[in-house]
Amino acid sequence: MAAQRRTEEMRDRVVLGEFGVRNVHTTDFPGNYSGYDDAWDQRRFEEAFRVDVIREEGDELEFDMVGIDAAIANAFRRILLAEVPTMAVEKVFVYNNTSIVQDEILAHRLGLIPIRADPRLFEYRNQGDEEGTEIDTLQFQLKIKCSRNSQAAKESSDPDELYFNHKVYSKHMTWVPLGNQTDLFPDADFRPVHDDILIALLRPGQEIDVLMHCVKGIGKDHAKFSPVATASYRLLPDITLLQPIEDEAAEMLQKCFSPGVIEIQNIKGKKVARVANARLDTFSREVFRHESLKNLVRLARVRNHYIFSVESTGILPPDVLVSEAIKILMGKCQRFLNELDSVPME
Amino acid sequence: MAEEGERKAVLETVQADGTDGSCITFVLHDEDHTLGNALRYMVMKNPDVEFCGYCITHPSESKINFRIQTRGALPAVEPFRRGLSDLMGVCQHVLNTFERSMKEYRAQREEEMQ
């Protein structure tokens, strides 16, 4: 009985010990455990797999994926960060820049501005193509000049009063349609996601006149193309009390965990600790610092329950990003399957 | 073998002479841990596979060596192909389940708003 519990624990919990983490790697491969059939079974996978959406607010999405392995969950995370394409400024043609910001610094800043343009409507630019066609390029113009406000009060020192256009924001970027883009995208409104990104500061007489080309790219090439502010996951915590914990020890235990994790109930006059919601815990391992408590609690994580948190930069909604990431992984597999079929293997 | 001179290699195989095709090292170009680890997991779940592993030859080159050794005389291409299609099946199911869950969540939120 105990041996079976130990095997179960080895198979589906990652245990956090005082000085290390045990059972980290996936071991449920065929042949490792006698009595278990671990061969891949699509039907068994589909029965056990589920996705629970916890929260969707604007650009943030939190959802649970239960019943999948770390290798595949991590593949989705890596694709979300580095391989879902977006549009970003790649080439900046500087016609006039008399501002204090150097050309290359200005170009770098412009590249990092997220552009609200659905990348699925565009193609990748061909290698070596310098001009750019209407199907792979978006053109933006930033043309702004700072001038003195002659109506300002003589003693005022507030730049907002003294100068016109002294702050260059992303809202000053305007879309310049290329070729037949006005017909291809009649209702489109291509602009930066946020209007209030400060690009540069000017003083009277300084001006910026640049033309920008946006192309489609992926995060692997340059981080400016990454569509997520961040995408991460954590495993579901699993806290087990190995013995009943009462009175003062219960109070101390409650303080060792994040608020809401341990709840103290009053049973027959005695205060008894109970694990209320392990999901809220951030595993600071404070409990291992108390000699009297450290052997009474088992800290573990459920191996196949992933709590994903995806925050988009605003270009695409987070659920679209997750769907695209899954499709990209499918595309990779399909590419190799086609390659296997097309080239005869010797 | 109708290969144009400029076509970039996507998949190559390396095999020791004299073996019967049950141990092959595949070289996958432009890939890294993203596909390597996921595919390794799917191929290891196949009971006919005796050994499966991958490594990144050098961090400056984006290619992985993916080795499969099968039990018995089964050609190693078979578990590779099956691993790829199983992985596609997993992704398809995950996609369907995710989209269905998103729809349910949004429908539930609509109801709560009213």
PDB file of N, CA, C and O in Angstrom, chain B residues 52-111:
ATOM      1  N   CYS B  52      15.670   6.947 -27.282  1.00  0.00           N
ATOM      2  CA  CYS B  52      15.372   8.148 -28.048  1.00  0.00           C
ATOM      3  C   CYS B  52      15.960   9.330 -27.319  1.00  0.00           C
ATOM      4  O   CYS B  52      15.770   9.472 -26.115  1.00  0.00           O
ATOM      5  N   GLY B  53      16.708  10.152 -28.017  1.00  0.00           N
ATOM      6  CA  GLY B  53      17.271  11.332 -27.376  1.00  0.00           C
ATOM      7  C   GLY B  53      17.581  12.362 -28.424  1.00  0.00           C
ATOM      8  O   GLY B  53      17.631  12.075 -29.617  1.00  0.00           O
ATOM      9  N   TYR B  54      17.767  13.617 -27.969  1.00  0.00           N
ATOM     10  CA  TYR B  54      18.140  14.664 -28.917  1.00  0.00           C
ATOM     11  C   TYR B  54      19.197  15.539 -28.272  1.00  0.00           C
ATOM     12  O   TYR B  54      19.297  15.593 -27.048  1.00  0.00           O
ATOM     13  N   CYS B  55      20.005  16.203 -29.087  1.00  0.00           N
ATOM     14  CA  CYS B  55      20.949  17.154 -28.526  1.00  0.00           C
ATOM     15  C   CYS B  55      21.143  18.290 -29.516  1.00  0.00           C
ATOM     16  O   CYS B  55      20.924  18.121 -30.717  1.00  0.00           O
ATOM     17  N   ILE B  56      21.520  19.421 -28.989  1.00  0.00           N
ATOM     18  CA  ILE B  56      21.819  20.576 -29.845  1.00  0.00           C
ATOM     19  C   ILE B  56      23.330  20.576 -30.019  1.00  0.00           C
ATOM     20  O   ILE B  56      24.083  20.731 -29.057  1.00  0.00           O
ATOM     21  N   THR B  57      23.783  20.394 -31.244  1.00  0.00           N
ATOM     22  CA  THR B  57      25.199  20.155 -31.501  1.00  0.00           C
ATOM     23  C   THR B  57      26.060  21.324 -31.024  1.00  0.00           C
ATOM     24  O   THR B  57      27.089  21.129 -30.385  1.00  0.00           O
ATOM     25  N   HIS B  58      25.620  22.544 -31.333  1.00  0.00           N
ATOM     26  CA  HIS B  58      26.361  23.720 -30.871  1.00  0.00           C
ATOM     27  C   HIS B  58      25.367  24.869 -30.792  1.00  0.00           C
ATOM     28  O   HIS B  58      24.567  25.032 -31.696  1.00  0.00           O
ATOM     29  N   PRO B  59      25.421  25.662 -29.721  1.00  0.00           N
ATOM     30  CA  PRO B  59      24.386  26.695 -29.593  1.00  0.00           C
ATOM     31  C   PRO B  59      24.397  27.737 -30.695  1.00  0.00           C
ATOM     32  O   PRO B  59      23.403  28.412 -30.910  1.00  0.00           O
ATOM     33  N   SER B  60      25.504  27.841 -31.428  1.00  0.00           N
ATOM     34  CA  SER B  60      25.498  28.826 -32.514  1.00  0.00           C
ATOM     35  C   SER B  60      24.818  28.306 -33.766  1.00  0.00           C
ATOM     36  O   SER B  60      24.459  29.078 -34.639  1.00  0.00           O
ATOM     37  N   GLU B  61      24.648  26.986 -33.863  1.00  0.00           N
ATOM     38  CA  GLU B  61      23.997  26.421 -35.055  1.00  0.00           C
ATOM     39  C   GLU B  61      22.605  25.989 -34.667  1.00  0.00           C
ATOM     40  O   GLU B  61      22.439  25.312 -33.648  1.00  0.00           O
ATOM     41  N   SER B  62      21.618  26.318 -35.488  1.00  0.00           N
ATOM     42  CA  SER B  62      20.269  25.926 -35.074  1.00  0.00           C
ATOM     43  C   SER B  62      19.914  24.609 -35.737  1.00  0.00           C
ATOM     44  O   SER B  62      19.185  24.556 -36.723  1.00  0.00           O
ATOM     45  N   LYS B  63      20.470  23.532 -35.202  1.00  0.00           N
ATOM     46  CA  LYS B  63      20.053  22.217 -35.677  1.00  0.00           C
ATOM     47  C   LYS B  63      20.168  21.239 -34.521  1.00  0.00           C
ATOM     48  O   LYS B  63      20.939  21.458 -33.582  1.00  0.00           O
ATOM     49  N   ILE B  64      19.370  20.177 -34.576  1.00  0.00           N
ATOM     50  CA  ILE B  64      19.418  19.176 -33.519  1.00  0.00           C
ATOM     51  C   ILE B  64      19.696  17.805 -34.107  1.00  0.00           C
ATOM     52  O   ILE B  64      19.284  17.497 -35.222  1.00  0.00           O
ATOM     53  N   ASN B  65      20.408  16.999 -33.311  1.00  0.00           N
ATOM     54  CA  ASN B  65      20.611  15.589 -33.656  1.00  0.00           C
ATOM     55  C   ASN B  65      19.583  14.798 -32.886  1.00  0.00           C
ATOM     56  O   ASN B  65      19.536  14.868 -31.659  1.00  0.00           O
ATOM     57  N   PHE B  66      18.751  14.055 -33.609  1.00  0.00           N
ATOM     58  CA  PHE B  66      17.660  13.339 -32.960  1.00  0.00           C
ATOM     59  C   PHE B  66      17.872  11.865 -33.226  1.00  0.00           C
ATOM     60  O   PHE B  66      17.812  11.422 -34.368  1.00  0.00           O
ATOM     61  N   ARG B  67      18.156  11.078 -32.193  1.00  0.00           N
ATOM     62  CA  ARG B  67      18.515   9.676 -32.420  1.00  0.00           C
ATOM     63  C   ARG B  67      17.411   8.760 -31.944  1.00  0.00           C
ATOM     64  O   ARG B  67      16.878   8.921 -30.845  1.00  0.00           O
ATOM     65  N   ILE B  68      17.092   7.775 -32.761  1.00  0.00           N
ATOM     66  CA  ILE B  68      16.100   6.760 -32.398  1.00  0.00           C
ATOM     67  C   ILE B  68      16.722   5.384 -32.603  1.00  0.00           C
ATOM     68  O   ILE B  68      17.319   5.125 -33.648  1.00  0.00           O
ATOM     69  N   GLN B  69      16.589   4.536 -31.583  1.00  0.00           N
ATOM     70  CA  GLN B  69      17.008   3.129 -31.719  1.00  0.00           C
ATOM     71  C   GLN B  69      15.805   2.285 -31.391  1.00  0.00           C
ATOM     72  O   GLN B  69      15.169   2.486 -30.344  1.00  0.00           O
ATOM     73  N   THR B  70      15.483   1.368 -32.274  1.00  0.00           N
ATOM     74  CA  THR B  70      14.270   0.580 -32.040  1.00  0.00           C
ATOM     75  C   THR B  70      14.613  -0.823 -31.561  1.00  0.00           C
ATOM     76  O   THR B  70      15.698  -1.340 -31.771  1.00  0.00           O
ATOM     77  N   ARG B  71      13.632  -1.398 -30.913  1.00  0.00           N
ATOM     78  CA  ARG B  71      13.748  -2.801 -30.486  1.00  0.00           C
ATOM     79  C   ARG B  71      13.521  -3.664 -31.714  1.00  0.00           C
ATOM     80  O   ARG B  71      12.675  -3.366 -32.532  1.00  0.00           O
ATOM     81  N   GLY B  72      14.287  -4.706 -31.857  1.00  0.00           N
ATOM     82  CA  GLY B  72      14.051  -5.632 -32.975  1.00  0.00           C
ATOM     83  C   GLY B  72      14.477  -5.014 -34.283  1.00  0.00           C
ATOM     84  O   GLY B  72      15.369  -4.182 -34.356  1.00  0.00           O
ATOM     85  N   ALA B  73      13.824  -5.395 -35.353  1.00  0.00           N
ATOM     86  CA  ALA B  73      14.279  -4.984 -36.679  1.00  0.00           C
ATOM     87  C   ALA B  73      13.419  -3.880 -37.264  1.00  0.00           C
ATOM     88  O   ALA B  73      13.469  -3.634 -38.456  1.00  0.00           O
ATOM     89  N   LEU B  74      12.646  -3.206 -36.421  1.00  0.00           N
ATOM     90  CA  LEU B  74      11.765  -2.166 -36.943  1.00  0.00           C
ATOM     91  C   LEU B  74      12.596  -0.988 -37.461  1.00  0.00           C
ATOM     92  O   LEU B  74      13.478  -0.509 -36.757  1.00  0.00           O
ATOM     93  N   PRO B  75      12.358  -0.518 -38.692  1.00  0.00           N
ATOM     94  CA  PRO B  75      13.112   0.640 -39.189  1.00  0.00           C
ATOM     95  C   PRO B  75      12.818   1.877 -38.354  1.00  0.00           C
ATOM     96  O   PRO B  75      11.674   2.124 -38.011  1.00  0.00           O
ATOM     97  N   ALA B  76      13.850   2.633 -38.034  1.00  0.00           N
ATOM     98  CA  ALA B  76      13.704   3.754 -37.096  1.00  0.00           C
ATOM     99  C   ALA B  76      12.856   4.878 -37.648  1.00  0.00           C
ATOM    100  O   ALA B  76      12.398   5.741 -36.905  1.00  0.00           O
ATOM    101  N   VAL B  77      12.646   4.897 -38.964  1.00  0.00           N
ATOM    102  CA  VAL B  77      11.814   5.963 -39.540  1.00  0.00           C
ATOM    103  C   VAL B  77      10.385   5.839 -39.075  1.00  0.00           C
ATOM    104  O   VAL B  77       9.650   6.819 -38.973  1.00  0.00           O
ATOM    105  N   GLU B  78       9.967   4.608 -38.774  1.00  0.00           N
ATOM    106  CA  GLU B  78       8.572   4.392 -38.378  1.00  0.00           C
ATOM    107  C   GLU B  78       8.208   5.110 -37.082  1.00  0.00           C
ATOM    108  O   GLU B  78       7.230   5.863 -37.048  1.00  0.00           O
ATOM    109  N   PRO B  79       8.961   4.908 -35.988  1.00  0.00           N
ATOM    110  CA  PRO B  79       8.614   5.643 -34.767  1.00  0.00           C
ATOM    111  C   PRO B  79       8.734   7.151 -34.953  1.00  0.00           C
ATOM    112  O   PRO B  79       7.983   7.918 -34.340  1.00  0.00           O
ATOM    113  N   PHE B  80       9.664   7.599 -35.808  1.00  0.00           N
ATOM    114  CA  PHE B  80       9.820   9.033 -36.056  1.00  0.00           C
ATOM    115  C   PHE B  80       8.555   9.574 -36.688  1.00  0.00           C
ATOM    116  O   PHE B  80       7.984  10.589 -36.246  1.00  0.00           O
ATOM    117  N   ARG B  81       8.087   8.845 -37.711  1.00  0.00           N
ATOM    118  CA  ARG B  81       6.884   9.303 -38.394  1.00  0.00           C
ATOM    119  C   ARG B  81       5.694   9.266 -37.440  1.00  0.00           C
ATOM    120  O   ARG B  81       4.858  10.179 -37.395  1.00  0.00           O
ATOM    121  N   ARG B  82       5.637   8.167 -36.638  1.00  0.00           N
ATOM    122  CA  ARG B  82       4.483   8.037 -35.756  1.00  0.00           C
ATOM    123  C   ARG B  82       4.516   9.107 -34.669  1.00  0.00           C
ATOM    124  O   ARG B  82       3.484   9.644 -34.274  1.00  0.00           O
ATOM    125  N   GLY B  83       5.744   9.408 -34.181  1.00  0.00           N
ATOM    126  CA  GLY B  83       5.866  10.460 -33.172  1.00  0.00           C
ATOM    127  C   GLY B  83       5.369  11.795 -33.704  1.00  0.00           C
ATOM    128  O   GLY B  83       4.644  12.528 -33.017  1.00  0.00           O
ATOM    129  N   LEU B  84       5.731  12.112 -34.964  1.00  0.00           N
ATOM    130  CA  LEU B  84       5.292  13.385 -35.553  1.00  0.00           C
ATOM    131  C   LEU B  84       3.766  13.412 -35.677  1.00  0.00           C
ATOM    132  O   LEU B  84       3.129  14.413 -35.341  1.00  0.00           O
ATOM    133  N   SER B  85       3.176  12.302 -36.161  1.00  0.00           N
ATOM    134  CA  SER B  85       1.714  12.353 -36.316  1.00  0.00           C
ATOM    135  C   SER B  85       1.003  12.328 -34.979  1.00  0.00           C
ATOM    136  O   SER B  85      -0.036  12.969 -34.818  1.00  0.00           O
ATOM    137  N   ASP B  86       1.562  11.620 -33.979  1.00  0.00           N
ATOM    138  CA  ASP B  86       0.949  11.659 -32.645  1.00  0.00           C
ATOM    139  C   ASP B  86       1.003  13.069 -32.085  1.00  0.00           C
ATOM    140  O   ASP B  86       0.036  13.548 -31.478  1.00  0.00           O
ATOM    141  N   LEU B  87       2.138  13.744 -32.288  1.00  0.00           N
ATOM    142  CA  LEU B  87       2.261  15.116 -31.780  1.00  0.00           C
ATOM    143  C   LEU B  87       1.250  16.023 -32.462  1.00  0.00           C
ATOM    144  O   LEU B  87       0.630  16.886 -31.834  1.00  0.00           O
ATOM    145  N   MET B  88       1.057  15.807 -33.772  1.00  0.00           N
ATOM    146  CA  MET B  88       0.037  16.599 -34.469  1.00  0.00           C
ATOM    147  C   MET B  88      -1.334  16.326 -33.906  1.00  0.00           C
ATOM    148  O   MET B  88      -2.155  17.246 -33.733  1.00  0.00           O
ATOM    149  N   GLY B  89      -1.607  15.051 -33.582  1.00  0.00           N
ATOM    150  CA  GLY B  89      -2.901  14.715 -32.993  1.00  0.00           C
ATOM    151  C   GLY B  89      -3.105  15.398 -31.650  1.00  0.00           C
ATOM    152  O   GLY B  89      -4.185  15.914 -31.353  1.00  0.00           O
ATOM    153  N   VAL B  90      -2.034  15.429 -30.847  1.00  0.00           N
ATOM    154  CA  VAL B  90      -2.130  16.100 -29.549  1.00  0.00           C
ATOM    155  C   VAL B  90      -2.439  17.573 -29.736  1.00  0.00           C
ATOM    156  O   VAL B  90      -3.336  18.129 -29.092  1.00  0.00           O
ATOM    157  N   CYS B  91      -1.697  18.225 -30.652  1.00  0.00           N
ATOM    158  CA  CYS B  91      -1.898  19.660 -30.870  1.00  0.00           C
ATOM    159  C   CYS B  91      -3.309  19.939 -31.349  1.00  0.00           C
ATOM    160  O   CYS B  91      -3.947  20.897 -30.899  1.00  0.00           O
ATOM    161  N   GLN B  92      -3.807  19.092 -32.234  1.00  0.00           N
ATOM    162  CA  GLN B  92      -5.160  19.318 -32.749  1.00  0.00           C
ATOM    163  C   GLN B  92      -6.169  19.232 -31.622  1.00  0.00           C
ATOM    164  O   GLN B  92      -7.068  20.071 -31.499  1.00  0.00           O
ATOM    165  N   HIS B  93      -5.996  18.225 -30.764  1.00  0.00           N
ATOM    166  CA  HIS B  93      -6.942  18.074 -29.664  1.00  0.00           C
ATOM    167  C   HIS B  93      -6.842  19.232 -28.684  1.00  0.00           C
ATOM    168  O   HIS B  93      -7.853  19.739 -28.199  1.00  0.00           O
ATOM    169  N   VAL B  94      -5.596  19.658 -28.403  1.00  0.00           N
ATOM    170  CA  VAL B  94      -5.411  20.788 -27.483  1.00  0.00           C
ATOM    171  C   VAL B  94      -6.073  22.037 -28.056  1.00  0.00           C
ATOM    172  O   VAL B  94      -6.754  22.782 -27.348  1.00  0.00           O
ATOM    173  N   LEU B  95      -5.908  22.239 -29.370  1.00  0.00           N
ATOM    174  CA  LEU B  95      -6.494  23.423 -30.012  1.00  0.00           C
ATOM    175  C   LEU B  95      -8.011  23.392 -29.900  1.00  0.00           C
ATOM    176  O   LEU B  95      -8.640  24.382 -29.502  1.00  0.00           O
ATOM    177  N   ASN B  96      -8.599  22.216 -30.218  1.00  0.00           N
ATOM    178  CA  ASN B  96     -10.065  22.133 -30.142  1.00  0.00           C
ATOM    179  C   ASN B  96     -10.551  22.368 -28.723  1.00  0.00           C
ATOM    180  O   ASN B  96     -11.513  23.112 -28.493  1.00  0.00           O
ATOM    181  N   THR B  97      -9.888  21.716 -27.752  1.00  0.00           N
ATOM    182  CA  THR B  97     -10.323  21.858 -26.362  1.00  0.00           C
ATOM    183  C   THR B  97     -10.180  23.302 -25.893  1.00  0.00           C
ATOM    184  O   THR B  97     -11.069  23.836 -25.223  1.00  0.00           O
ATOM    185  N   PHE B  98      -9.058  23.947 -26.255  1.00  0.00           N
ATOM    186  CA  PHE B  98      -8.843  25.323 -25.823  1.00  0.00           C
ATOM    187  C   PHE B  98      -9.904  26.238 -26.399  1.00  0.00           C
ATOM    188  O   PHE B  98     -10.486  27.069 -25.689  1.00  0.00           O
ATOM    189  N   GLU B  99     -10.174  26.088 -27.705  1.00  0.00           N
ATOM    190  CA  GLU B  99     -11.151  26.995 -28.318  1.00  0.00           C
ATOM    191  C   GLU B  99     -12.535  26.757 -27.744  1.00  0.00           C
ATOM    192  O   GLU B  99     -13.306  27.710 -27.524  1.00  0.00           O
ATOM    193  N   ARG B 100     -12.849  25.484 -27.438  1.00  0.00           N
ATOM    194  CA  ARG B 100     -14.164  25.214 -26.868  1.00  0.00           C
ATOM    195  C   ARG B 100     -14.255  25.839 -25.479  1.00  0.00           C
ATOM    196  O   ARG B 100     -15.261  26.437 -25.109  1.00  0.00           O
ATOM    197  N   SER B 101     -13.175  25.701 -24.684  1.00  0.00           N
ATOM    198  CA  SER B 101     -13.194  26.277 -23.338  1.00  0.00           C
ATOM    199  C   SER B 101     -13.321  27.794 -23.389  1.00  0.00           C
ATOM    200  O   SER B 101     -14.030  28.389 -22.569  1.00  0.00           O
ATOM    201  N   MET B 102     -12.632  28.432 -24.336  1.00  0.00           N
ATOM    202  CA  MET B 102     -12.740  29.891 -24.453  1.00  0.00           C
ATOM    203  C   MET B 102     -14.168  30.281 -24.767  1.00  0.00           C
ATOM    204  O   MET B 102     -14.714  31.228 -24.204  1.00  0.00           O
ATOM    205  N   LYS B 103     -14.801  29.517 -25.671  1.00  0.00           N
ATOM    206  CA  LYS B 103     -16.182  29.854 -26.038  1.00  0.00           C
ATOM    207  C   LYS B 103     -17.098  29.719 -24.842  1.00  0.00           C
ATOM    208  O   LYS B 103     -17.948  30.576 -24.581  1.00  0.00           O
ATOM    209  N   GLU B 104     -16.915  28.613 -24.073  1.00  0.00           N
ATOM    210  CA  GLU B 104     -17.771  28.404 -22.900  1.00  0.00           C
ATOM    211  C   GLU B 104     -17.555  29.496 -21.880  1.00  0.00           C
ATOM    212  O   GLU B 104     -18.507  30.004 -21.282  1.00  0.00           O
ATOM    213  N   TYR B 105     -16.275  29.869 -21.672  1.00  0.00           N
ATOM    214  CA  TYR B 105     -15.982  30.896 -20.679  1.00  0.00           C
ATOM    215  C   TYR B 105     -16.653  32.206 -21.068  1.00  0.00           C
ATOM    216  O   TYR B 105     -17.256  32.895 -20.235  1.00  0.00           O
ATOM    217  N   ARG B 106     -16.561  32.554 -22.360  1.00  0.00           N
ATOM    218  CA  ARG B 106     -17.140  33.823 -22.796  1.00  0.00           C
ATOM    219  C   ARG B 106     -18.651  33.788 -22.708  1.00  0.00           C
ATOM    220  O   ARG B 106     -19.282  34.766 -22.309  1.00  0.00           O
ATOM    221  N   ALA B 107     -19.253  32.628 -23.056  1.00  0.00           N
ATOM    222  CA  ALA B 107     -20.711  32.517 -22.971  1.00  0.00           C
ATOM    223  C   ALA B 107     -21.141  32.663 -21.522  1.00  0.00           C
ATOM    224  O   ALA B 107     -22.136  33.335 -21.224  1.00  0.00           O
ATOM    225  N   GLN B 108     -20.353  32.059 -20.614  1.00  0.00           N
ATOM    226  CA  GLN B 108     -20.718  32.137 -19.199  1.00  0.00           C
ATOM    227  C   GLN B 108     -20.605  33.574 -18.699  1.00  0.00           C
ATOM    228  O   GLN B 108     -21.437  34.037 -17.923  1.00  0.00           O
ATOM    229  N   ARG B 109     -19.591  34.295 -19.177  1.00  0.00           N
ATOM    230  CA  ARG B 109     -19.426  35.676 -18.747  1.00  0.00           C
ATOM    231  C   ARG B 109     -20.578  36.531 -19.250  1.00  0.00           C
ATOM    232  O   ARG B 109     -21.058  37.406 -18.550  1.00  0.00           O
ATOM    233  N   GLU B 110     -21.022  36.235 -20.490  1.00  0.00           N
ATOM    234  CA  GLU B 110     -22.165  36.970 -21.047  1.00  0.00           C
ATOM    235  C   GLU B 110     -23.386  36.794 -20.173  1.00  0.00           C
ATOM    236  O   GLU B 110     -24.110  37.747 -19.875  1.00  0.00           O
ATOM    237  N   GLU B 111     -23.597  35.528 -19.749  1.00  0.00           N
ATOM    238  CA  GLU B 111     -24.769  35.253 -18.920  1.00  0.00           C
ATOM    239  C   GLU B 111     -24.688  35.994 -17.611  1.00  0.00           C
ATOM    240  O   GLU B 111     -25.693  36.525 -17.128  1.00  0.00           O
TER     241      GLU B 111
END
